[in-house]
Short mmCIF file of C-alpha atoms and ligand atoms in Angstrom, two decimals:
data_model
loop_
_atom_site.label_atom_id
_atom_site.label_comp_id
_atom_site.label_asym_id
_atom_site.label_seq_id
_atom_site.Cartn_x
_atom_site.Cartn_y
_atom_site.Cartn_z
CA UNK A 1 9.01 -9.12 2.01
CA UNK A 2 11.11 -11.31 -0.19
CA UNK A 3 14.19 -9.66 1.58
CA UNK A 4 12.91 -10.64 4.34
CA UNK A 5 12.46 -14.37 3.50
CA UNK A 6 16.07 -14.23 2.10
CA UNK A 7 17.01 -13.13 5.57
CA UNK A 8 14.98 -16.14 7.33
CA UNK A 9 16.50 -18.64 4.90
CA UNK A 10 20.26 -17.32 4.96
CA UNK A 11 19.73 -17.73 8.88
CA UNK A 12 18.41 -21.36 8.80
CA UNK A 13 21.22 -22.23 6.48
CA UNK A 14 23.88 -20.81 8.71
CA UNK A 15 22.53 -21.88 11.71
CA UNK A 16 21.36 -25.13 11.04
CA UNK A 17 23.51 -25.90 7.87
CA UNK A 18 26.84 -24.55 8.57
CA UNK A 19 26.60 -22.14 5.18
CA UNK A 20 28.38 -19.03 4.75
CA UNK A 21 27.30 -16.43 2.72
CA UNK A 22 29.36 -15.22 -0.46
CA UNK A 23 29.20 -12.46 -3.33
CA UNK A 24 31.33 -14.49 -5.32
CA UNK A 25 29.40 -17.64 -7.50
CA UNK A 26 31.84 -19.18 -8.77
CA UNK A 27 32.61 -20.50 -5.03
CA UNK A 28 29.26 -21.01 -3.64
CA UNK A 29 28.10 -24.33 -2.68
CA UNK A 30 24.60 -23.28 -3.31
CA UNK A 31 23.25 -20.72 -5.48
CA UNK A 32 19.52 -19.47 -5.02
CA UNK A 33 17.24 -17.32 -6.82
CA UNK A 34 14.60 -15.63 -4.69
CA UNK A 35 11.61 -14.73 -7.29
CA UNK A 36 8.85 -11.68 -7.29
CA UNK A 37 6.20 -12.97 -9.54
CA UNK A 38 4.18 -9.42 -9.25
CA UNK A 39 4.67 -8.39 -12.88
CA UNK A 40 5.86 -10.32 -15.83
CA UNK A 41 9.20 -9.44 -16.60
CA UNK A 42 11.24 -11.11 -13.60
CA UNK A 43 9.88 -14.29 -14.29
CA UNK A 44 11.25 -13.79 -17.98
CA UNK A 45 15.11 -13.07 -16.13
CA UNK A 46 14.68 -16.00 -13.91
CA UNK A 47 15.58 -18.54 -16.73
CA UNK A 48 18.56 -16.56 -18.16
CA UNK A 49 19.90 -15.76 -14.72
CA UNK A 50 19.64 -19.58 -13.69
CA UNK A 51 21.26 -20.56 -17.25
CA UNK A 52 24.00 -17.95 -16.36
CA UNK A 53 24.45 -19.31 -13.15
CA UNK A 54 24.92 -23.21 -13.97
CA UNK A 55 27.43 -22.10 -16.82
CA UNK A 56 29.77 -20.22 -13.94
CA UNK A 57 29.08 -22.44 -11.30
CA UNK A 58 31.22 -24.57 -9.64
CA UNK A 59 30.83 -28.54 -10.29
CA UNK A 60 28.49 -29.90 -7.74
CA UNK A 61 27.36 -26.55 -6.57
CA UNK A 62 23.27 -26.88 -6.36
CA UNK A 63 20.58 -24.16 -7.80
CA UNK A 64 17.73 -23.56 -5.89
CA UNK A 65 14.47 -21.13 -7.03
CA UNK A 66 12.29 -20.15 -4.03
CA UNK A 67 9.75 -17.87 -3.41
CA UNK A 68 6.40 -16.72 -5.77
CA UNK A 69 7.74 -17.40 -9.29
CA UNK A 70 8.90 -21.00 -7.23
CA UNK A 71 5.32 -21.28 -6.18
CA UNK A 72 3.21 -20.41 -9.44
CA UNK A 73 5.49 -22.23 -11.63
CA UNK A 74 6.68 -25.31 -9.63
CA UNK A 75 7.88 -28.17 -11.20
CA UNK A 76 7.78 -26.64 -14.68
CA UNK A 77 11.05 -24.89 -13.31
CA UNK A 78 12.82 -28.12 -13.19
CA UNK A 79 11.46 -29.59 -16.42
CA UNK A 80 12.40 -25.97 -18.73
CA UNK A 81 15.65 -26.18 -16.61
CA UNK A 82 16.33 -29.13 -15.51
CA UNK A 83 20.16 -28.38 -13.78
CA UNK A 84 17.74 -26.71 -10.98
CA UNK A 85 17.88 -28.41 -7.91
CA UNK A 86 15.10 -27.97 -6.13
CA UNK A 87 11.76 -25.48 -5.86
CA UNK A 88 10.87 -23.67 -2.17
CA UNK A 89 7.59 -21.51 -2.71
CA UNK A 90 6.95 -18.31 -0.51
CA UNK A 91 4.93 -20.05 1.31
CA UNK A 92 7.22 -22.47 2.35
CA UNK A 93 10.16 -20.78 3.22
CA UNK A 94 10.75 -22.46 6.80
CA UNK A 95 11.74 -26.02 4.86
CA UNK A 96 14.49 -24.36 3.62
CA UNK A 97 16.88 -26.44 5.43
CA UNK A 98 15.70 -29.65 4.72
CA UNK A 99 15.04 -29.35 0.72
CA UNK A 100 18.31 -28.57 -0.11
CA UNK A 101 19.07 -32.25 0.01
CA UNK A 102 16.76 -33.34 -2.10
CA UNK A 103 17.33 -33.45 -5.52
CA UNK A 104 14.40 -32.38 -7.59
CA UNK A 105 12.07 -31.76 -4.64
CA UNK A 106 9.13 -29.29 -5.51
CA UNK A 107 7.74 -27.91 -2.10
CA UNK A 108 4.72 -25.18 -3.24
CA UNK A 109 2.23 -26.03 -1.25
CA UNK A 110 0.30 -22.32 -0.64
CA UNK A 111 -1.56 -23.81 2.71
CA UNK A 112 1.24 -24.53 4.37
CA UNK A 113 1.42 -22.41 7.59
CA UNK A 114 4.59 -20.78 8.21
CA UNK A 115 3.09 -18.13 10.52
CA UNK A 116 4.41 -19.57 13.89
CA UNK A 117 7.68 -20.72 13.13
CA UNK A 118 10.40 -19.57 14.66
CA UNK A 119 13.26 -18.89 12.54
CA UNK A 120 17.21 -18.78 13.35
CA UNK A 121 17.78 -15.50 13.46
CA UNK A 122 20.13 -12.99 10.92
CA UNK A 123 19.47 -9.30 9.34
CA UNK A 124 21.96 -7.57 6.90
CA UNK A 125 21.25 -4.30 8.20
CA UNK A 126 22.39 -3.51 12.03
CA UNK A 127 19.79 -0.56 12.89
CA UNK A 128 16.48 -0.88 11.53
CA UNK A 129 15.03 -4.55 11.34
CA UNK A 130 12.34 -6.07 9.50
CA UNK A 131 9.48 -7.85 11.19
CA UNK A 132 6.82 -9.91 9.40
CA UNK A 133 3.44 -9.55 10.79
CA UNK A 134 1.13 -11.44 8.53
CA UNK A 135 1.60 -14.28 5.77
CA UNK A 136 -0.84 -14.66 2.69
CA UNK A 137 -3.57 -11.97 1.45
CA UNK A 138 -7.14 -12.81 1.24
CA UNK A 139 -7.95 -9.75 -0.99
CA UNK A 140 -8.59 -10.81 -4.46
CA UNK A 141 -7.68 -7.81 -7.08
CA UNK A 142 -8.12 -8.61 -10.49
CA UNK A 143 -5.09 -7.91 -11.43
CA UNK A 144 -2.65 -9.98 -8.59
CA UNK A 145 -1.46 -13.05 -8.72
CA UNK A 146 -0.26 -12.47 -5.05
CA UNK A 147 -2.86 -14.57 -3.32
CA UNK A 148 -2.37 -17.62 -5.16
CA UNK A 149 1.63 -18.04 -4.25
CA UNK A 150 1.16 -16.86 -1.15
CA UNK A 151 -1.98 -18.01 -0.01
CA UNK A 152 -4.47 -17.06 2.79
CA UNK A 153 -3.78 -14.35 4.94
CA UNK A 154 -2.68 -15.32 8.76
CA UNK A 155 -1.66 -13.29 10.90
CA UNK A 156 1.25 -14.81 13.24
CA UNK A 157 0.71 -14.07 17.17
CA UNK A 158 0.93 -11.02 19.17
CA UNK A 159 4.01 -12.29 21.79
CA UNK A 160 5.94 -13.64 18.95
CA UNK A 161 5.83 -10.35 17.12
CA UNK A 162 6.29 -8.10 20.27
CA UNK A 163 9.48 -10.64 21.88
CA UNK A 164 10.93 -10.51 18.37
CA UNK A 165 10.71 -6.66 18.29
CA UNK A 166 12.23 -6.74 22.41
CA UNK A 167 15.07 -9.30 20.84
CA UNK A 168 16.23 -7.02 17.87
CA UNK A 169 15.99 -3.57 20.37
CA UNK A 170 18.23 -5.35 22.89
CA UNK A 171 20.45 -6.34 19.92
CA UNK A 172 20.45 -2.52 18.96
CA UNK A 173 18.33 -1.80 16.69
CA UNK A 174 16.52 1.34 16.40
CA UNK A 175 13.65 1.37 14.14
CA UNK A 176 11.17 -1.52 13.23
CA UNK A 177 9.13 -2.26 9.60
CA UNK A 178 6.56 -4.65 9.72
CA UNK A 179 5.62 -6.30 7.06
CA UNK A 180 2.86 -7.87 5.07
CA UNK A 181 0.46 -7.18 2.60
CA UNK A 182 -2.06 -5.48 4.40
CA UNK A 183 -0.93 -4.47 7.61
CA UNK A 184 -3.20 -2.63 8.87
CA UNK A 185 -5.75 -5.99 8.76
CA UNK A 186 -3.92 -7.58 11.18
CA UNK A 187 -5.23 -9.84 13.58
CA UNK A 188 -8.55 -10.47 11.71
CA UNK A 189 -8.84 -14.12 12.65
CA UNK A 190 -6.74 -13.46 16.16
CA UNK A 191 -8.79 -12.14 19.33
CA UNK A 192 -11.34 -9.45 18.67
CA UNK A 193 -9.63 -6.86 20.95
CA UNK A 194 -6.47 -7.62 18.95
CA UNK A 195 -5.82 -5.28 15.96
CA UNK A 196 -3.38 -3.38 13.69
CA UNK A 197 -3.47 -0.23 16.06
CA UNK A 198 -3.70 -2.22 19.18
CA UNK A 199 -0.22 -3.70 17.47
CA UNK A 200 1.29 -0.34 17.24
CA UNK A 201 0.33 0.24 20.48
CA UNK A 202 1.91 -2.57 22.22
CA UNK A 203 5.41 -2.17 20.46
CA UNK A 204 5.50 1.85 21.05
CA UNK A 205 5.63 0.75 24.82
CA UNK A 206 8.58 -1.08 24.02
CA UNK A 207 12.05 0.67 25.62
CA UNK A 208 14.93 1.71 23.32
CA UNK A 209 12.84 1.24 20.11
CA UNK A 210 12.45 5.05 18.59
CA UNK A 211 11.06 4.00 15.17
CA UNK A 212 8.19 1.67 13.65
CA UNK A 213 7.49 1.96 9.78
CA UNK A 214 5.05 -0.45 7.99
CA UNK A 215 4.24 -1.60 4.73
CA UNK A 216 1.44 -1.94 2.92
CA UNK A 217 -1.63 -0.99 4.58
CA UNK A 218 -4.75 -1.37 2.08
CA UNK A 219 -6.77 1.98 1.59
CA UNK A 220 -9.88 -0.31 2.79
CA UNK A 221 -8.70 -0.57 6.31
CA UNK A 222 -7.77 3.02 7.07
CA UNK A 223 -10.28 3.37 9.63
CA UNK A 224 -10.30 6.58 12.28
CA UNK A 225 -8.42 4.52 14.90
CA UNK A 226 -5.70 4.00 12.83
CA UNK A 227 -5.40 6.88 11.19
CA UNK A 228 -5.61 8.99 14.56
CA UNK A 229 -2.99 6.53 16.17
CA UNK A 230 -0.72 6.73 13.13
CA UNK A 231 -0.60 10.88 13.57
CA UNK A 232 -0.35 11.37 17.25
CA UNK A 233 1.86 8.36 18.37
CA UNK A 234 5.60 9.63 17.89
CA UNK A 235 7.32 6.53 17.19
CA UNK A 236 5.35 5.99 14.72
CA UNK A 237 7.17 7.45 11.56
CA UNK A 238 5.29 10.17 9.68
CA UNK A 239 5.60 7.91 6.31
CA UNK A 240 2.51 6.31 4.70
CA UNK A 241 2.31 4.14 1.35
CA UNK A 242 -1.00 4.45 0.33
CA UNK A 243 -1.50 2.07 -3.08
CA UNK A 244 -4.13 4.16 -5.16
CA UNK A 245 -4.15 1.77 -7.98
CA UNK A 246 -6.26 4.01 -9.81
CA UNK A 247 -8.10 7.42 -9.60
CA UNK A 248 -11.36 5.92 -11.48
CA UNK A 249 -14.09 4.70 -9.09
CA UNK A 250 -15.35 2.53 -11.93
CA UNK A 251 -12.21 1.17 -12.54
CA UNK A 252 -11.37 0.41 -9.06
CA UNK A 253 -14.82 -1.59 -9.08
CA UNK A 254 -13.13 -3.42 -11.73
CA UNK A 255 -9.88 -4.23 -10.00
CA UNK A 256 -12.17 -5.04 -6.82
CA UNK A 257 -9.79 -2.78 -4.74
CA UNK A 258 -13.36 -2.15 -2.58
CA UNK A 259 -12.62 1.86 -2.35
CA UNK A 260 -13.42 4.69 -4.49
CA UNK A 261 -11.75 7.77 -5.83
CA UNK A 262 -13.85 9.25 -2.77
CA UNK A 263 -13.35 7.15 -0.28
CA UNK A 264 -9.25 7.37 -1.21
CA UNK A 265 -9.36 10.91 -1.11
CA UNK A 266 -10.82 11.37 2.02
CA UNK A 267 -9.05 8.97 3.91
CA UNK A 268 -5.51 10.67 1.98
CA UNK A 269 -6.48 14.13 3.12
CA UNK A 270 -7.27 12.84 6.76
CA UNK A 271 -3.98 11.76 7.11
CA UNK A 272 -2.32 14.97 5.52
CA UNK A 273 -4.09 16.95 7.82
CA UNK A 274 -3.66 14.99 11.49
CA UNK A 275 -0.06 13.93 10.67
CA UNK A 276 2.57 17.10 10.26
CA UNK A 277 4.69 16.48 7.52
CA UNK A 278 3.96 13.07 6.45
CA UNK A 279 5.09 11.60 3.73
CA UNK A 280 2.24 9.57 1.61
CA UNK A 281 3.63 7.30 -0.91
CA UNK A 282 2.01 5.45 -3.83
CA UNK A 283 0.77 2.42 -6.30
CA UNK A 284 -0.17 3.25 -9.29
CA UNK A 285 -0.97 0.78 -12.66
CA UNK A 286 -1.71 2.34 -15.75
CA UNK A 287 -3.26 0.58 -18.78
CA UNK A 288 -5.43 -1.68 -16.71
CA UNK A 289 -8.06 -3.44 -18.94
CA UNK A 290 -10.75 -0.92 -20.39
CA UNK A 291 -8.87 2.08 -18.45
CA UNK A 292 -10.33 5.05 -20.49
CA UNK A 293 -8.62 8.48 -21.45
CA UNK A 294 -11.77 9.48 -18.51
CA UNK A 295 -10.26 6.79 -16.10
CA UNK A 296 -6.43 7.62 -16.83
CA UNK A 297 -7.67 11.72 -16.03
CA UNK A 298 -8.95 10.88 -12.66
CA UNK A 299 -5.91 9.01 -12.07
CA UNK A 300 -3.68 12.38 -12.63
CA UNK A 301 -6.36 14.02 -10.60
CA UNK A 302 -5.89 11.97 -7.25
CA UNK A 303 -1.87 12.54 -8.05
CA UNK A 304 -2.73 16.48 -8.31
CA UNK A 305 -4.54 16.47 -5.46
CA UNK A 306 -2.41 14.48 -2.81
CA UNK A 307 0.66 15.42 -4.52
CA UNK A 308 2.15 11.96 -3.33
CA UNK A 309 6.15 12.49 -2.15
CA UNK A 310 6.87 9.04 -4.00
CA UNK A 311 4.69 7.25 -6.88
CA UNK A 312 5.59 3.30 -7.73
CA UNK A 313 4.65 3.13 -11.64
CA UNK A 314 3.12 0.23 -12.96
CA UNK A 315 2.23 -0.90 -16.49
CA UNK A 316 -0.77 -2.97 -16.21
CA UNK A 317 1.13 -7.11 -16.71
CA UNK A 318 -1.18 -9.89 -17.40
CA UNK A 319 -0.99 -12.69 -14.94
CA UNK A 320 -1.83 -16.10 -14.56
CA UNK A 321 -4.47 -17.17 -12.54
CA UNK A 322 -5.93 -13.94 -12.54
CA UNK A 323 -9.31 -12.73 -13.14
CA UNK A 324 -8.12 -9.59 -15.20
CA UNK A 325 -6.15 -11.62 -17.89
CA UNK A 326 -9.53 -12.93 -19.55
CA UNK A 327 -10.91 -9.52 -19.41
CA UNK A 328 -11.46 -8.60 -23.44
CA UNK A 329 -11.02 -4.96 -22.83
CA UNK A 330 -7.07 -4.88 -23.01
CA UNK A 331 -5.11 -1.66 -23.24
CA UNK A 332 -3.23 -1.19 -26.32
CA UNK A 333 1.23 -1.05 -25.24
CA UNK A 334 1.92 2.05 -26.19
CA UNK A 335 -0.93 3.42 -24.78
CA UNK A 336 -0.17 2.32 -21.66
CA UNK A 337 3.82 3.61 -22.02
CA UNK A 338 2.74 6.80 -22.67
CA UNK A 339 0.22 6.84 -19.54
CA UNK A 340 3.43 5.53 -17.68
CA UNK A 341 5.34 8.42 -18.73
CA UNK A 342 2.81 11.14 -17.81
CA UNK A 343 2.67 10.19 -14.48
CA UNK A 344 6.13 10.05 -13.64
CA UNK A 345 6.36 13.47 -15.65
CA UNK A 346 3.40 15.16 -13.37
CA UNK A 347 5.65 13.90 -10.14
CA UNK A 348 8.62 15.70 -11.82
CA UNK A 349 6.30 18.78 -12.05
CA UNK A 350 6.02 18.86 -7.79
CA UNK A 351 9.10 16.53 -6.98
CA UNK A 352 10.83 19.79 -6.78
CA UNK A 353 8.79 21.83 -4.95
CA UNK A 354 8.59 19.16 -2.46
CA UNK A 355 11.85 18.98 -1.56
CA UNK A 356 12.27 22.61 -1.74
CA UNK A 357 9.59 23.36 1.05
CA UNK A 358 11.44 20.99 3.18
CA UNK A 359 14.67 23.71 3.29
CA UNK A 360 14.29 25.35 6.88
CA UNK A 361 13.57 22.37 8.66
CA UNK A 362 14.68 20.15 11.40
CA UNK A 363 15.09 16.35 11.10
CA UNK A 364 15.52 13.70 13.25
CA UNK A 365 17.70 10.83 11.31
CA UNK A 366 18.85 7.81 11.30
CA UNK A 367 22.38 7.87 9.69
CA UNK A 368 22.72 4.41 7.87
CA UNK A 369 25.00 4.86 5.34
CA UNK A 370 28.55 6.50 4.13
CA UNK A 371 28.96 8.88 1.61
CA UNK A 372 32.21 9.77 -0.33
CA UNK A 373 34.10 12.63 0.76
CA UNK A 374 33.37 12.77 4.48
CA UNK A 375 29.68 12.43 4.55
CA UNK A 376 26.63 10.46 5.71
CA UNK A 377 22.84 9.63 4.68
CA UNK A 378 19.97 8.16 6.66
CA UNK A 379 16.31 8.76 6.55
CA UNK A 380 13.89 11.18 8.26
CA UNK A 381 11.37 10.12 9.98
CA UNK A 382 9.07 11.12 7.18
CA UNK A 383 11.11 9.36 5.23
CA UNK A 384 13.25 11.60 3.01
CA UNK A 385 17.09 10.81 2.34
CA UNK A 386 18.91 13.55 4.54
CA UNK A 387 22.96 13.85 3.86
CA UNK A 388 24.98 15.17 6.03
CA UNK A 389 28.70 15.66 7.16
CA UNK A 390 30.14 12.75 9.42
CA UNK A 391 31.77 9.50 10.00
CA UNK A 392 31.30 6.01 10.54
CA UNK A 393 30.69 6.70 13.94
CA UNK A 394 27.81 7.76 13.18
CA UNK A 395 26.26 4.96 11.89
CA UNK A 396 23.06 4.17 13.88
CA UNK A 397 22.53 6.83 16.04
CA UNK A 398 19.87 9.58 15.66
CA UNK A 399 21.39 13.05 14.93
CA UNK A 400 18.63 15.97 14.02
CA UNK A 401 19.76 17.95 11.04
CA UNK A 402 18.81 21.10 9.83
CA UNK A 403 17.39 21.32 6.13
CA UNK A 404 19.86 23.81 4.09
CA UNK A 405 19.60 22.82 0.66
CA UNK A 406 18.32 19.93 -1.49
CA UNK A 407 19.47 17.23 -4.40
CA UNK A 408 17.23 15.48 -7.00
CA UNK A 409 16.03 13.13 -4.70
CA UNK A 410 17.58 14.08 -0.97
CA UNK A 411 17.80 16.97 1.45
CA UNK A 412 21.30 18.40 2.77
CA UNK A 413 21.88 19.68 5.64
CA UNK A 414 24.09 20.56 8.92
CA UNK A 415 23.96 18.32 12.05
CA UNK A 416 22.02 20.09 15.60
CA UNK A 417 22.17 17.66 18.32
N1 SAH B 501 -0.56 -5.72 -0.98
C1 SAH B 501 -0.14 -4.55 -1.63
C2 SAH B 501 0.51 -4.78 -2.98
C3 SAH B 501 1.49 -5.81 -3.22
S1 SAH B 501 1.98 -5.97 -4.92
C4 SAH B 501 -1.36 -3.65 -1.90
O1 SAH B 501 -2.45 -4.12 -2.06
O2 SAH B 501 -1.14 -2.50 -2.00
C5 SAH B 501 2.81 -4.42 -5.14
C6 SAH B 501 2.26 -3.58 -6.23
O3 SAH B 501 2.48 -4.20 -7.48
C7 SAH B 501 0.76 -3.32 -6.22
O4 SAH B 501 0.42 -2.29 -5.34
C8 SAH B 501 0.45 -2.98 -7.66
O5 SAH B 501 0.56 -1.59 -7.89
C9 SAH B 501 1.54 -3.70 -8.42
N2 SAH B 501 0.97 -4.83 -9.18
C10 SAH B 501 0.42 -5.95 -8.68
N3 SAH B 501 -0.01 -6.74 -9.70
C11 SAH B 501 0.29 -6.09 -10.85
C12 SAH B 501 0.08 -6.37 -12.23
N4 SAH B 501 -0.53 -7.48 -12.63
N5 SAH B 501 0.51 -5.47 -13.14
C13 SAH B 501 1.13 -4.33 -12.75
N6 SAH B 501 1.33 -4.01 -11.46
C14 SAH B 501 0.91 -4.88 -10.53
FE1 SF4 B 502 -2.44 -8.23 -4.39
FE2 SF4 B 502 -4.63 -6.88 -3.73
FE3 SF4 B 502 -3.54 -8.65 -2.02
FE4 SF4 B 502 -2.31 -6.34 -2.50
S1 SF4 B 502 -4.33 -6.58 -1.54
S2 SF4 B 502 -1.40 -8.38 -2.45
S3 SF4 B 502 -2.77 -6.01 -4.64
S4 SF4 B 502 -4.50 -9.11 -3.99
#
């Protein structure tokens, strides 16, 4: 999402502003800092990057923090460093062009409503293109401070998602991800017949686009429709990120993710067993407040049983605003470190195996990238990295390959058709 909202305001400033992007700092005009405020530690590297940045910089060049940090820590920013320019919250993205003329302006505000605005158009990456579908979240997890720099969830209309997904096709793309943070909610406060699936539907009719991928759908929302959609609808990819959170029902309760262990399961094995070969990806946090050695073990247990291809680790991170921070039950750190290190030792345990039952078969990819010595990567369209021999030529087009070997973390193979 946030490279998203760099993309919107890198195209406002070039459009609108006559800005060019550069690698190098120690030219730029303007220097910005687009902030994640999901877990501690980035907010911690926002201040030394900034002080790094107004040491290089050139005289007169401006500094500009946007996005959640910008929005939960505001004009604190400018009085801890006060060389920073201005403040653009996620939430406010589409004043991008007009703040960065005035000195010390804060702009935070988390009901402003950016869901119909039409942004000047760029994307770094030729063949697959991101499209938001949804601002805000109105979930409220114990543990996220998501909701309150991004504020309520909207979902932006139908016929400016589906003419932005026509737009990028005609400009060649080949595959679409929409975005927000829970997808497949979309269209709650939009017409009744209009919903996520009814989405998917609508954009699979569109010609020349082969590919839509999505992220995050919430557990909640995986309702029959969708799931049934999701396996039998080919451009749909066979890729799913599921975020478990935890294994524990009573822990869950806690987080007020509004599932249980049950309810995940069955929804997770639905899914594995309408959709050939997907690919089901996952959250998980360890160390959340009062998480039990009991709690932790049904954790491992969901992992055993869905065997997830890909598992995001977490330590639990205390935020502001949250309900979670004031809970008293708080996991001791090393606890928690040595939870984090189980898990991503049981996916080493399968990680193999995975990739290994993959040799033999035939995938349709997207070649996206160049590889030393005469090769190529893209993805499958469940997801996995697939290398290849080939050129630039290449380079967004959809090549099936069969499966002759594997890596640590990709599949090699020879090209078909
Ligand atoms: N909307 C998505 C999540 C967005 S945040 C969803 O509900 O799945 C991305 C991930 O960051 C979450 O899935 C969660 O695993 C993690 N996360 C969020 N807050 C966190 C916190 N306080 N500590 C640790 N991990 C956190
Ligand atoms: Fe955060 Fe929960 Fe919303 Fe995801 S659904 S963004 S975890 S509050």
């Amino acid at each position: 999402m946030n490279v998203r909202d760099s993309e919107h305001m890198i195209a406002e400033l070039k459009n609108k502003k006559d800005y060019e992007q550069t690698n190098n700092i120690e030219e730029a005009d303007l220097i910005m800092v687009n902030t994640c405020s999901v877990r501690d530690k980035p907010v911690q590297k926002l201040f030394s990057e900034i002080g790094h940045f107004n040491k290089i910089k050139k005289k007169d060049a401006k500094i500009g923090v946007c996005g959640c940090s910008a929005t939960h820590l505001g004009k604190d920013i400018i009085k801890r460093a006060p060389f920073v320019d201005f403040v653009l919250g996620a939430r406010n993205i589409s004043k991008i062009s007009n703040i960065i003329d005035r000195k010390g302006a804060v702009e935070i505000d988390i009901d402003h409503d950016d869901s119909s605005y039409m942004f000047d158009d760029y994307r770094s990456n030729p063949y697959k293109a991101f499209i938001n579908i949804m601002i805000g979240c109105d979930k409220s997890c114990a543990y996220c401070i998501v909701p309150f720099t991004r504020g309520d969830e909207i979902s932006i209309p139908l016929d400016i998602i589906i003419n932005e997904a026509k737009k990028v096709v005609r400009e060649g793309v080949k595959e679409i991800c929409l975005l927000g943070q829970n997808v497949n909610n979309y269209g709650k406060k939009l017409d009744k017949h209009i919903n996520f699936t009814y989405l998917l539907q609508k954009l699979s009719e569109i010609d020349g686009l082969k590919r839509i991928r999505f992220t995050s759908p919430h557990p909640l929302h995986m309702d029959d429709e969708f799931i049934e959609e999701f396996a039998k609808n080919p451009i749909i990819c066979s890729s799913i990120h599921m975020p478990l959170q935890s294994g524990s029902t009573s822990l869950l309760k806690s987080m007020r993710r509004g599932y249980s262990k049950k309810w995940f399961l069955d929804k997770a094995f639905k899914i594995r067993d309408l959709a050939k070969d997907v690919s089901i990806t996952t959250d998980v946090i360890v160390g959340f407040p009062g998480e039990s050695d009991e709690d932790f073990a049904d954790t491992l247990d969901v992992i055993d049983k869905i065997r997830f291809e890909q598992i995001f680790n977490f330590k639990y991170s205390k935020r502001p605003l949250t309900p979670a921070i004031d809970y008293d039950n708080q996991i001791d750190d090393k606890i928690s470190s040595q939870r984090l290190t189980r898990v991503i030792e049981k996916h080493k345990t399968y990680n193999f195996d995975i990739l290994k039952d993959k040799i033999g078969s035939d995938y349709e990819t997207l070649f996206d990238a160049i590889k030393p010595d005469g090769y190529i990567s893209g993805k499958s369209d469940n997801n996995f990295t697939v290398i290849t021999k080939g050129d630039a030529s290449l380079l967004g087009e959809i090549k099936t390959v069969h499966i002759k070997d594997r890596r640590k973390n990709s599949l090699i193979g020879n090209m078909l058709f």
